[in-house]
Short mmCIF file of C-alpha atoms in Angstrom, two decimals:
data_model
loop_
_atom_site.label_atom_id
_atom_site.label_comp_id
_atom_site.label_asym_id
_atom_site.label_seq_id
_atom_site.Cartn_x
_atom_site.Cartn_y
_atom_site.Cartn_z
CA UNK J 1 21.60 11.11 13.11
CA UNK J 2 22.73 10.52 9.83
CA UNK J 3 22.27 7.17 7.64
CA UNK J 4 25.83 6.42 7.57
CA UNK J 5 25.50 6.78 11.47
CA UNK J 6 22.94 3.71 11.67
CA UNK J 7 24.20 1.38 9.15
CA UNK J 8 26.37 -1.81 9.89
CA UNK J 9 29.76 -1.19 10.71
CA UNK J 10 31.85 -1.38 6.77
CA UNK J 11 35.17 -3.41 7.61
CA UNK J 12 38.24 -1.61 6.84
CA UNK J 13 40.79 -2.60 4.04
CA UNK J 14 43.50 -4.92 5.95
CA UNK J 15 47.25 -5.65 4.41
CA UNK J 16 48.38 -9.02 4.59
CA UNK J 17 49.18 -9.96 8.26
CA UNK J 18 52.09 -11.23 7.20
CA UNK J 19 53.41 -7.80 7.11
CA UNK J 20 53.84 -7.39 10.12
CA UNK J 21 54.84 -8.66 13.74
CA UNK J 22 53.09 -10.84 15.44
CA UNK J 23 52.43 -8.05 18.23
CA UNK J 24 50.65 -6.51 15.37
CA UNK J 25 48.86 -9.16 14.06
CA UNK J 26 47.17 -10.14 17.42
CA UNK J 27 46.22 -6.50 18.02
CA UNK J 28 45.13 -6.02 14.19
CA UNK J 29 43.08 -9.83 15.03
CA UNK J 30 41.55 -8.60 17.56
CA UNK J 31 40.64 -5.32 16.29
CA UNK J 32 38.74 -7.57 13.41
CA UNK J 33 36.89 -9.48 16.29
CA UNK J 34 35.58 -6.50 17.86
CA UNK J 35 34.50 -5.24 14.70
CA UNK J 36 32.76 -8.34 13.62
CA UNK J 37 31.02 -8.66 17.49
CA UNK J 38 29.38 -4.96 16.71
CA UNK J 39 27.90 -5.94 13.54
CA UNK J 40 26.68 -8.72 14.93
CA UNK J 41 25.55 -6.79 17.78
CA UNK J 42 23.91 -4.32 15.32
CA UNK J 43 22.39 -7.24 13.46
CA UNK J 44 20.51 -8.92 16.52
CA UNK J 45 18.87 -5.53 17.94
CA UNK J 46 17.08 -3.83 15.24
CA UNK J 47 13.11 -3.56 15.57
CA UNK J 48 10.11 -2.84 13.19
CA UNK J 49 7.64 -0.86 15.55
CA UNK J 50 3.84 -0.11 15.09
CA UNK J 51 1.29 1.92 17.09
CA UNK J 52 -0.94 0.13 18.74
CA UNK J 53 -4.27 1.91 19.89
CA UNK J 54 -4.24 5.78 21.23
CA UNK J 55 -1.95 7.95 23.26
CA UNK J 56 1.64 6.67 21.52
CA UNK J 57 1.98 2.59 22.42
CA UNK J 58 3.80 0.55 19.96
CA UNK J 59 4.55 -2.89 19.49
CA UNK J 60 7.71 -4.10 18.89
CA UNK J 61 9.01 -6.94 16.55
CA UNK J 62 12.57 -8.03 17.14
CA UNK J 63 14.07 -8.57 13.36
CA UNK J 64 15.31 -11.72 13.88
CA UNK J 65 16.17 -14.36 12.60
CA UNK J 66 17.91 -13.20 9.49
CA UNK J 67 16.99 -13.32 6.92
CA UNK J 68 13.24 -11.65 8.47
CA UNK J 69 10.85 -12.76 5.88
CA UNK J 70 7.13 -10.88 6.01
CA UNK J 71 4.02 -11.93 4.30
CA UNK J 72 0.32 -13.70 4.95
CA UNK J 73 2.27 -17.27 5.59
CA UNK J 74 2.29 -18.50 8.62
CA UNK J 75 5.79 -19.31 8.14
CA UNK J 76 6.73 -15.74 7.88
CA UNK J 77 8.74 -14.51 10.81
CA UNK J 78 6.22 -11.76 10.61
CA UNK J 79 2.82 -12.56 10.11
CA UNK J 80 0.57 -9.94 8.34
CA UNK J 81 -3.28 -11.61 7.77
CA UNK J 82 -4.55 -9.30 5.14
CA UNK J 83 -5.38 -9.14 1.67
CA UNK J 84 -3.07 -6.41 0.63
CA UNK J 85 -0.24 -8.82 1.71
CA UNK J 86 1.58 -11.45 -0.37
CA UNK J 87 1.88 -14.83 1.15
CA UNK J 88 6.09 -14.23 0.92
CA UNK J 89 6.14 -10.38 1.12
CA UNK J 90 9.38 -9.17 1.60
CA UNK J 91 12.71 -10.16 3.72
CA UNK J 92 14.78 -8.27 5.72
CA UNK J 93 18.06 -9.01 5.64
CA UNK J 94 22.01 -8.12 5.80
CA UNK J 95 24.71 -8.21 3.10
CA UNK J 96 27.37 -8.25 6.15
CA UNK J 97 27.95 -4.41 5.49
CA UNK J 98 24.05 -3.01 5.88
CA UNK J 99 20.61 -3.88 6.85
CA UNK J 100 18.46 -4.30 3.72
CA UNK J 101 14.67 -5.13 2.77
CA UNK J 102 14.19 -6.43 -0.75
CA UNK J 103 10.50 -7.14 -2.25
CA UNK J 104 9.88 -11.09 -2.73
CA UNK J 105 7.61 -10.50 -5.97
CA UNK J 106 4.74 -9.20 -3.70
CA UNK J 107 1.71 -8.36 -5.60
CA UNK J 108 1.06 -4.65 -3.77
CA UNK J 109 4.56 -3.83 -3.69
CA UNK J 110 6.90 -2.61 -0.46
CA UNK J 111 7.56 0.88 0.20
CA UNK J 112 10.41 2.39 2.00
CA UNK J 113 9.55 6.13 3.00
CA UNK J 114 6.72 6.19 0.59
CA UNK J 115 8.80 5.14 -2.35
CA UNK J 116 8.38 1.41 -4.16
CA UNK J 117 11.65 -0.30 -3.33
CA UNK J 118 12.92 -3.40 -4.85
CA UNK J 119 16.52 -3.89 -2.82
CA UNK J 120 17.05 -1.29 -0.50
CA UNK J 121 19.17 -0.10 2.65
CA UNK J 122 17.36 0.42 5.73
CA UNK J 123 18.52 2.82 8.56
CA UNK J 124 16.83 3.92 11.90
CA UNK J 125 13.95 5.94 11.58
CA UNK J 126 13.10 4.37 8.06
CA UNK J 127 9.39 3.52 7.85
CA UNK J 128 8.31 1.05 5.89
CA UNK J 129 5.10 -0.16 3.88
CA UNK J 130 3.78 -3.68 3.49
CA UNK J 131 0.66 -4.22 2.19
CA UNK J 132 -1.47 -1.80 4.57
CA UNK J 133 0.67 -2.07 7.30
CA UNK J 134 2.91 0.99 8.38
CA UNK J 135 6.02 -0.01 10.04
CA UNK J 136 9.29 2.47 11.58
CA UNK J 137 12.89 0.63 11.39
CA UNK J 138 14.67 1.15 14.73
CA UNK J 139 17.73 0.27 16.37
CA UNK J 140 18.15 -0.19 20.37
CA UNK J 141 21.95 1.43 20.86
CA UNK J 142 24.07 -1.19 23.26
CA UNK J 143 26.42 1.13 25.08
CA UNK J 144 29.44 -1.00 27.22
CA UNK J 145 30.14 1.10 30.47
CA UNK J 146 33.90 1.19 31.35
CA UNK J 147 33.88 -1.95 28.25
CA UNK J 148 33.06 -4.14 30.51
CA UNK J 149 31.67 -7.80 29.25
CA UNK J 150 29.07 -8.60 31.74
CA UNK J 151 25.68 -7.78 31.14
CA UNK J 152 25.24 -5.34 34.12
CA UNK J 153 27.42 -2.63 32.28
CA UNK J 154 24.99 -3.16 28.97
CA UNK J 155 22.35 0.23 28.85
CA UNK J 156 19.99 -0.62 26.03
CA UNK J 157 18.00 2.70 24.46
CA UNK J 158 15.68 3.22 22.23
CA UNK J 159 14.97 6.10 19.97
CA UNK J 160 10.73 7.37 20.76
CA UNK J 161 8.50 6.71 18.05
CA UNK J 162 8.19 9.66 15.31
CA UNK J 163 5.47 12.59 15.54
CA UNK J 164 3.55 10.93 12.86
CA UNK J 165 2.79 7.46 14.27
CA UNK J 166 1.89 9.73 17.81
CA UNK J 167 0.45 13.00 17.47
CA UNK J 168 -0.82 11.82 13.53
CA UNK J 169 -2.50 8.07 14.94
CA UNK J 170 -3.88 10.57 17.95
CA UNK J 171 -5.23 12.76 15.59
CA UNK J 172 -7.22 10.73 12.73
CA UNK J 173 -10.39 10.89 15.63
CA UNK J 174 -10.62 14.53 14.94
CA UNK J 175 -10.19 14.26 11.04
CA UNK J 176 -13.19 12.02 11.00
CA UNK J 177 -15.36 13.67 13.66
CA UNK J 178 -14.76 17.01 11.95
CA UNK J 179 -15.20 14.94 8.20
CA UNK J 180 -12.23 17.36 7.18
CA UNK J 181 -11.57 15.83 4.32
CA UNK J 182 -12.20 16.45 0.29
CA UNK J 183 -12.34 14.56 -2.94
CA UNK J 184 -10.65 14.51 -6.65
CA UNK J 185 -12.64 13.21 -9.10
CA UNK J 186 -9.94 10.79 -11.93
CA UNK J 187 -11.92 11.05 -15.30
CA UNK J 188 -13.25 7.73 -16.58
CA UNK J 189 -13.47 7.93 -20.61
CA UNK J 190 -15.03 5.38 -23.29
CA UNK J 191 -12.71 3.76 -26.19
CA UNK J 192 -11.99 4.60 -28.63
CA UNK J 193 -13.02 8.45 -28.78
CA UNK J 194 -12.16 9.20 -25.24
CA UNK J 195 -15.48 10.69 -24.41
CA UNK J 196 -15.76 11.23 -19.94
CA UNK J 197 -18.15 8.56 -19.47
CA UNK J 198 -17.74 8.45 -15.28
CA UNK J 199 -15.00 9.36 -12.96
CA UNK J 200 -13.24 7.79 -10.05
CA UNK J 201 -13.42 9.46 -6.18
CA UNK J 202 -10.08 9.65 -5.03
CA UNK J 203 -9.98 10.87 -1.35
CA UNK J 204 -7.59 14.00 -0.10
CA UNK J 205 -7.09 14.80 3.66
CA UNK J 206 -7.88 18.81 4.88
CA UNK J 207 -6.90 18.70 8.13
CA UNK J 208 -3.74 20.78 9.58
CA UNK J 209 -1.00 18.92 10.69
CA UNK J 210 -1.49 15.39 8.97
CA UNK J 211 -1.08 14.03 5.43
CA UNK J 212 -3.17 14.56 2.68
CA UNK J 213 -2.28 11.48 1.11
CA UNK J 214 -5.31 8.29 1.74
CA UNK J 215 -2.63 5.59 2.14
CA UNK J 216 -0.85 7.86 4.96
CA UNK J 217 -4.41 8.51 6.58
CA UNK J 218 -5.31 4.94 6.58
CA UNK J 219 -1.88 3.50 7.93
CA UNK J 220 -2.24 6.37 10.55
CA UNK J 221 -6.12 5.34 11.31
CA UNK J 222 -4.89 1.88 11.54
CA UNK J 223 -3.66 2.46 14.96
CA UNK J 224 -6.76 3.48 16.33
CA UNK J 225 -7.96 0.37 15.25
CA UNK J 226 -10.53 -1.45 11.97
CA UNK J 227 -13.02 0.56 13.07
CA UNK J 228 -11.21 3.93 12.08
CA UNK J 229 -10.46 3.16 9.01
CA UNK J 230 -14.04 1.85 8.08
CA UNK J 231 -15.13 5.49 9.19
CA UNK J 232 -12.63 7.20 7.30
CA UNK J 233 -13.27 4.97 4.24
CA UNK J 234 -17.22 5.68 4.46
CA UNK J 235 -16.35 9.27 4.94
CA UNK J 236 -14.27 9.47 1.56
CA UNK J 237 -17.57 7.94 0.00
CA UNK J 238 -19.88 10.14 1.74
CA UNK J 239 -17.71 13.27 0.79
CA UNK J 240 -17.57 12.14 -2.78
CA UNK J 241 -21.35 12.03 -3.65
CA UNK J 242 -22.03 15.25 -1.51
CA UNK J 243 -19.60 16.76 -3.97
CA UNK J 244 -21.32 15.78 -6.95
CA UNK J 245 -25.10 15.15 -5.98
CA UNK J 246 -26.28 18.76 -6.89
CA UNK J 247 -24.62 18.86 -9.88
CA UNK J 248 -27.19 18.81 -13.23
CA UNK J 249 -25.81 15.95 -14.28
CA UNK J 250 -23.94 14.04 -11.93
CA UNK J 251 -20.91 11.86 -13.37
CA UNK J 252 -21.26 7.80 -12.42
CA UNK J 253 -19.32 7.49 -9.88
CA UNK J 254 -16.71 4.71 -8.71
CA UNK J 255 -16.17 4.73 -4.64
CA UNK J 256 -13.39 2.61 -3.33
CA UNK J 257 -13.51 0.81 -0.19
CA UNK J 258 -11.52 -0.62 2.30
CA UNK J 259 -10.56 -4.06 2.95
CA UNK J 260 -11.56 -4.05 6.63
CA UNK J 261 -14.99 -3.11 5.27
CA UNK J 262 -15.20 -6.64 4.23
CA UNK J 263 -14.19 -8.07 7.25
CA UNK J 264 -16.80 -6.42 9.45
CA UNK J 265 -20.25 -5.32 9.61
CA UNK J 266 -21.52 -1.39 7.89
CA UNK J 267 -20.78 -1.75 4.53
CA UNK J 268 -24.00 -2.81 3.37
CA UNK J 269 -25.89 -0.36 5.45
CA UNK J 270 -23.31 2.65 4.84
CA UNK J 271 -24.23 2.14 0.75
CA UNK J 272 -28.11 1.92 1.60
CA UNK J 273 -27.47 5.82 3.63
CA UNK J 274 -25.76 6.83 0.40
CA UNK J 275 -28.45 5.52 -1.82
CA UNK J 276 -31.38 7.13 0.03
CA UNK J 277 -29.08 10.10 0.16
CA UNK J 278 -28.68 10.52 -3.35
CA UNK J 279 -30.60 8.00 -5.88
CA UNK J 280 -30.29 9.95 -8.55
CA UNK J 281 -26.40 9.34 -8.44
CA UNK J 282 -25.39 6.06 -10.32
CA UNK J 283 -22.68 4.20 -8.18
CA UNK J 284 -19.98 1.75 -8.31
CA UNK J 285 -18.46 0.30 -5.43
CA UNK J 286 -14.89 -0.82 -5.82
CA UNK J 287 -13.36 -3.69 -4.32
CA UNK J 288 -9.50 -5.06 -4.70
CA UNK J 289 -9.44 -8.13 -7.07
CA UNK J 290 -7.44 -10.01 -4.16
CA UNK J 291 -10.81 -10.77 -2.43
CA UNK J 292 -12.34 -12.61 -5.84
CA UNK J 293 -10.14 -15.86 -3.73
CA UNK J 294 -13.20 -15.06 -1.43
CA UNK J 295 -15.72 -16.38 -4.06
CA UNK J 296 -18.85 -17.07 -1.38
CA UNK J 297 -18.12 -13.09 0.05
CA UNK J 298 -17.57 -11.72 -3.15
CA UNK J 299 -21.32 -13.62 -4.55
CA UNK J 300 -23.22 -12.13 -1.50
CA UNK J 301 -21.96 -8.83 -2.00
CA UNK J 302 -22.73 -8.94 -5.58
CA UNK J 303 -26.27 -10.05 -4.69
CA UNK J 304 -26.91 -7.50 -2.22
CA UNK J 305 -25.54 -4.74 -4.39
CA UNK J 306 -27.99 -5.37 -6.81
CA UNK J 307 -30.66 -5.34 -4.33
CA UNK J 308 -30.34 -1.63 -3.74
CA UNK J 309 -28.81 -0.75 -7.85
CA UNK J 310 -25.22 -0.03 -6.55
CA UNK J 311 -22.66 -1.46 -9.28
CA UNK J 312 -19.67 -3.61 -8.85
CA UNK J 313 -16.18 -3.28 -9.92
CA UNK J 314 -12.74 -5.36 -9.39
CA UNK J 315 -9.92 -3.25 -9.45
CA UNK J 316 -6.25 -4.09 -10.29
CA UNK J 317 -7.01 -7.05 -12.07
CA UNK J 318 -4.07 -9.46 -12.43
CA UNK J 319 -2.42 -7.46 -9.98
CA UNK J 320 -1.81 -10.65 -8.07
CA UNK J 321 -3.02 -13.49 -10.56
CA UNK J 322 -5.79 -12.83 -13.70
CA UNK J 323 -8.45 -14.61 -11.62
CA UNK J 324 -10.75 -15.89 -14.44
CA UNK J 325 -12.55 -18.99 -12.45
CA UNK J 326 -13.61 -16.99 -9.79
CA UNK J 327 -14.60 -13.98 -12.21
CA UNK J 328 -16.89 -16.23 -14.02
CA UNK J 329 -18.45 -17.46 -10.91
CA UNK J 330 -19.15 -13.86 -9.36
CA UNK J 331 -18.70 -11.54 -13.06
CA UNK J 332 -18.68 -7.67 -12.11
CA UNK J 333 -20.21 -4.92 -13.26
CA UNK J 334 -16.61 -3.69 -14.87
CA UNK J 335 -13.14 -4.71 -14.57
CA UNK J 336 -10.29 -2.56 -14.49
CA UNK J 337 -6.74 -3.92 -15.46
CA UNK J 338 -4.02 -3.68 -13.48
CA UNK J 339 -1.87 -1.30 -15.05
CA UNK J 340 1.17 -3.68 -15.45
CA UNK J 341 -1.45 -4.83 -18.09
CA UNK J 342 -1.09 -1.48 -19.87
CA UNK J 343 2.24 0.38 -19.28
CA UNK J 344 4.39 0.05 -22.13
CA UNK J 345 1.55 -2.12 -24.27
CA UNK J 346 1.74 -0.07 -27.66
CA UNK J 347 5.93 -0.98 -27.76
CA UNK J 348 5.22 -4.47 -25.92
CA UNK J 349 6.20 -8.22 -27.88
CA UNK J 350 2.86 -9.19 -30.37
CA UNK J 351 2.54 -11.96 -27.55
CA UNK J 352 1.91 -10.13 -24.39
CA UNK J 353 -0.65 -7.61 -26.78
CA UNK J 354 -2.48 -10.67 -27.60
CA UNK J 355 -2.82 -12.03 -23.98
CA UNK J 356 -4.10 -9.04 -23.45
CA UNK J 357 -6.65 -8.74 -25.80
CA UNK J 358 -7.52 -12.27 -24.85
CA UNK J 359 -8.09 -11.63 -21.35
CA UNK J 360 -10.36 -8.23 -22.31
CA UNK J 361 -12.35 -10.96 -24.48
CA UNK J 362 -12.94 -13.62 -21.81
CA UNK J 363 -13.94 -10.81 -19.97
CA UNK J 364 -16.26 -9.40 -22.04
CA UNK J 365 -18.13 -12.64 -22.98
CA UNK J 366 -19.37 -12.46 -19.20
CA UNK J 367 -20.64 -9.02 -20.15
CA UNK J 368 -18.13 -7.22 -18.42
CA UNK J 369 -17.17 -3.59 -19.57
CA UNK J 370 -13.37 -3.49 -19.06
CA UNK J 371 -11.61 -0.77 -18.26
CA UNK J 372 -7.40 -0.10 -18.61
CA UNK J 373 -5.93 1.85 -15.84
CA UNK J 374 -2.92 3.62 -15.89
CA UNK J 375 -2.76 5.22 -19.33
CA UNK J 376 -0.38 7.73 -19.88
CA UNK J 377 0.49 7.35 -23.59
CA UNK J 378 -0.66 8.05 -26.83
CA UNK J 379 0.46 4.08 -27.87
CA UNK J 380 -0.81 2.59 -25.13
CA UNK J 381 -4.37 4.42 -25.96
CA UNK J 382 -4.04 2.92 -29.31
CA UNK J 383 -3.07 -0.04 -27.83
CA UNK J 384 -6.34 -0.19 -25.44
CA UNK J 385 -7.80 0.48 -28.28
CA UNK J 386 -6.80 -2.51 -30.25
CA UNK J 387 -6.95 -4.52 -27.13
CA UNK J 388 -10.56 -4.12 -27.05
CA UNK J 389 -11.52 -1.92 -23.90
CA UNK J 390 -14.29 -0.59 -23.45
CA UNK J 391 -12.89 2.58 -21.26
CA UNK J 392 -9.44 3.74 -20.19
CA UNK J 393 -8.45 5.92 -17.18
CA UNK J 394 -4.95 7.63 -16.70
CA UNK J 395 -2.95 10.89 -16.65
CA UNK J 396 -3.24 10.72 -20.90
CA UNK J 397 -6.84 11.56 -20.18
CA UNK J 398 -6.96 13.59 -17.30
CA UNK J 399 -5.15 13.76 -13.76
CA UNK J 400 -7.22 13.82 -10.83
CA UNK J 401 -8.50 17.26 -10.20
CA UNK J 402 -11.36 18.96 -7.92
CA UNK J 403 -14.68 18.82 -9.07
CA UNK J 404 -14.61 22.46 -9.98
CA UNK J 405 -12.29 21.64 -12.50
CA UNK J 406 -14.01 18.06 -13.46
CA UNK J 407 -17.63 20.50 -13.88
CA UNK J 408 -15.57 23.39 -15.89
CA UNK J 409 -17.83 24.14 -19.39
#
């Protein structure tokens, strides 16, 4: 089915009705009323659908009211309760010609079909990214038997689910049983001279038939359940320093996390496995800076990291809001920027250079080493630079690559 298949009905171009009889302009009336009834119609029986635990089941949101607004709120049509979600997310709604979905400002973006979208169209089959939930767009067709009006002749259908959210959500148990999975090591380098000084894990599915990408893997682990994605998330960590642990001089390494991690019990004891498994290795667990608004977590964590010499880093700072209260109260072991922070920095107004530099000052008066993500320039290097950073990280240095390449020489 094509897109033009699933959108709203357009309206056609209409002369005057003055134009012509009034036979015709009852039948040309009515022809408008029909056509307004099936958008309406249209409107009022689109879904968002998301698997729900193993063998296929989904849940299924009506999108309705219009305009659908998503987001952490709990006056959100659709409530999401996690981190990676915006209080007002996104909306769904319709221009009278289409179903759309524009972002509302979110911090972590929307994605439509894996791309960032700020005002988009949405057609059936679509799927759709909010925060770290996974969502398909679908549309139950009304078909009118013999057009009859009473409900009886109505047959509602709905299109199945696509092999991804089934056969993939099915399939994430073996992934992580079998541990087929691998790593690419992002090059972390000190400023200025843009020496490697560590370099950040970045996990890659290796198993037939599903993604390699870790956002895909996650959404698709997500409908097994929090506990699947905590496994695949210690896996990626796991994987990472077994990658790097023989090597003569292992790289310190940065190992993201998960935000379900933080919800439930394991990651405490999955860092202590890693520690005993390799202490020569120097780590650095990395959390999103959205869960600094959970000061008393965020201090315990701290504490306990220290307890068994893991280090701590925020990541995307000021991807939501620069969060400098809390970040004195629980200060990191590093920082990394946001890269809205950097992109565009060596052209950018004197004022937003000198927030900047500001904000890599208040942080280093805690004794935080700051790091700029997302540099892919030679001005915004010399911009870091000027800033103040202590490292940088971005294609300009190095892509992610395998740690064949990262050991080459």
């Amino acid at each position: 089915m094509s897109s033009n298949d699933t959108a709203i009905p357009i309206f056609k171009k209409r002369h005057d009705t003055h134009e012509f009889s009034p036979t015709e302009s009852a039948e040309i009336r009515k022809e408008v009323a029909a056509e307004a009834r099936a958008a309406a119609v249209a409107v009022g029986t689109w879904v968002l659908e998301s698997p729900i635990g193993e063998g296929g089941s989904q849940q299924r949101t009506p999108i309705q009211p219009m305009p659908f607004r998503i987001g952490r709120s709990s006056g959100a049509q659709l409530v999401l309760p996690s981190t990676h979600v915006s209080k007002t997310h996104a909306e769904i709604y319709t221009d009278g010609l289409t179903l759309r979905v524009r972002d509302l400002g979110s911090r972590n973006g929307t994605f439509l079909n894996r791309e960032q979208v700020k005002d988009g169209p949405l057609h059936d089959g679509d799927v759709l990214h909010v925060g770290d939930y996974e969502f398909r767009v679908a549309r139950e067709f009304v078909i009118e038997e013999d057009d009859c009006d009473d409900a009886e002749g109505t047959i509602v259908q709905t299109t199945p689910l696509s092999r991804n959210f089934i056969q993939g959500a099915s399939r994430i148990r073996e992934l992580i049983d079998q541990a087929a999975v691998t790593m690419h090591f992002q090059p972390v380098v000190t400023l200025p001279g843009g020496k490697v000084s560590a370099c950040e894990a970045l996990g890659r599915g290796r198993f037939e038939g599903l993604p390699e990408s870790p956002v895909d893997l996650f959404a698709l682990a997500e409908a097994s359940g929090p506990e699947a994605q905590a496994e695949l998330s210690r896996l990626f960590r796991r994987k990472a320093v077994e990658l790097v642990k023989d090597r003569p001089e292992p790289p310190r390494l940065f190992v993201n996390t998960h935000p379900v991690e933080l919800e439930r019990p394991g990651l405490l004891e999955s860092l202590e496995e890693l520690r005993a498994y390799a202490p020569h290795v120097d780590l650095v667990l990395e959390i999103h800076e959205g869960w600094l608004a959970e000061i008393d977590v965020i201090s315990k964590l701290r504490n306990k990291l220290l307890e068994i010499n893991v280090g701590l880093a925020y990541d995307d700072f000021g991807a939501g809001q620069a969060r400098l209260f809390e970040l004195a109260e629980a200060p990191p072991d590093y920082l990394k920027f946001d890269r809205r922070f950097v992109t565009g920095l060596g052209t950018a107004p004197v004022s937003r250079q000198r927030l900047v530099a500001a904000l890599v000052a208040a942080a280093s008066e805690l004794r935080v080493k700051t790091i700029a993500e997302g540099v892919e320039t030679t001005e915004e290097a010399s911009a870091c630079v000027r800033a103040g950073f202590a490292y940088a990280q971005g294609y300009h240095y190095a892509r992610p690559m395998p740690v064949e390449k990262l050991f080459e020489g």
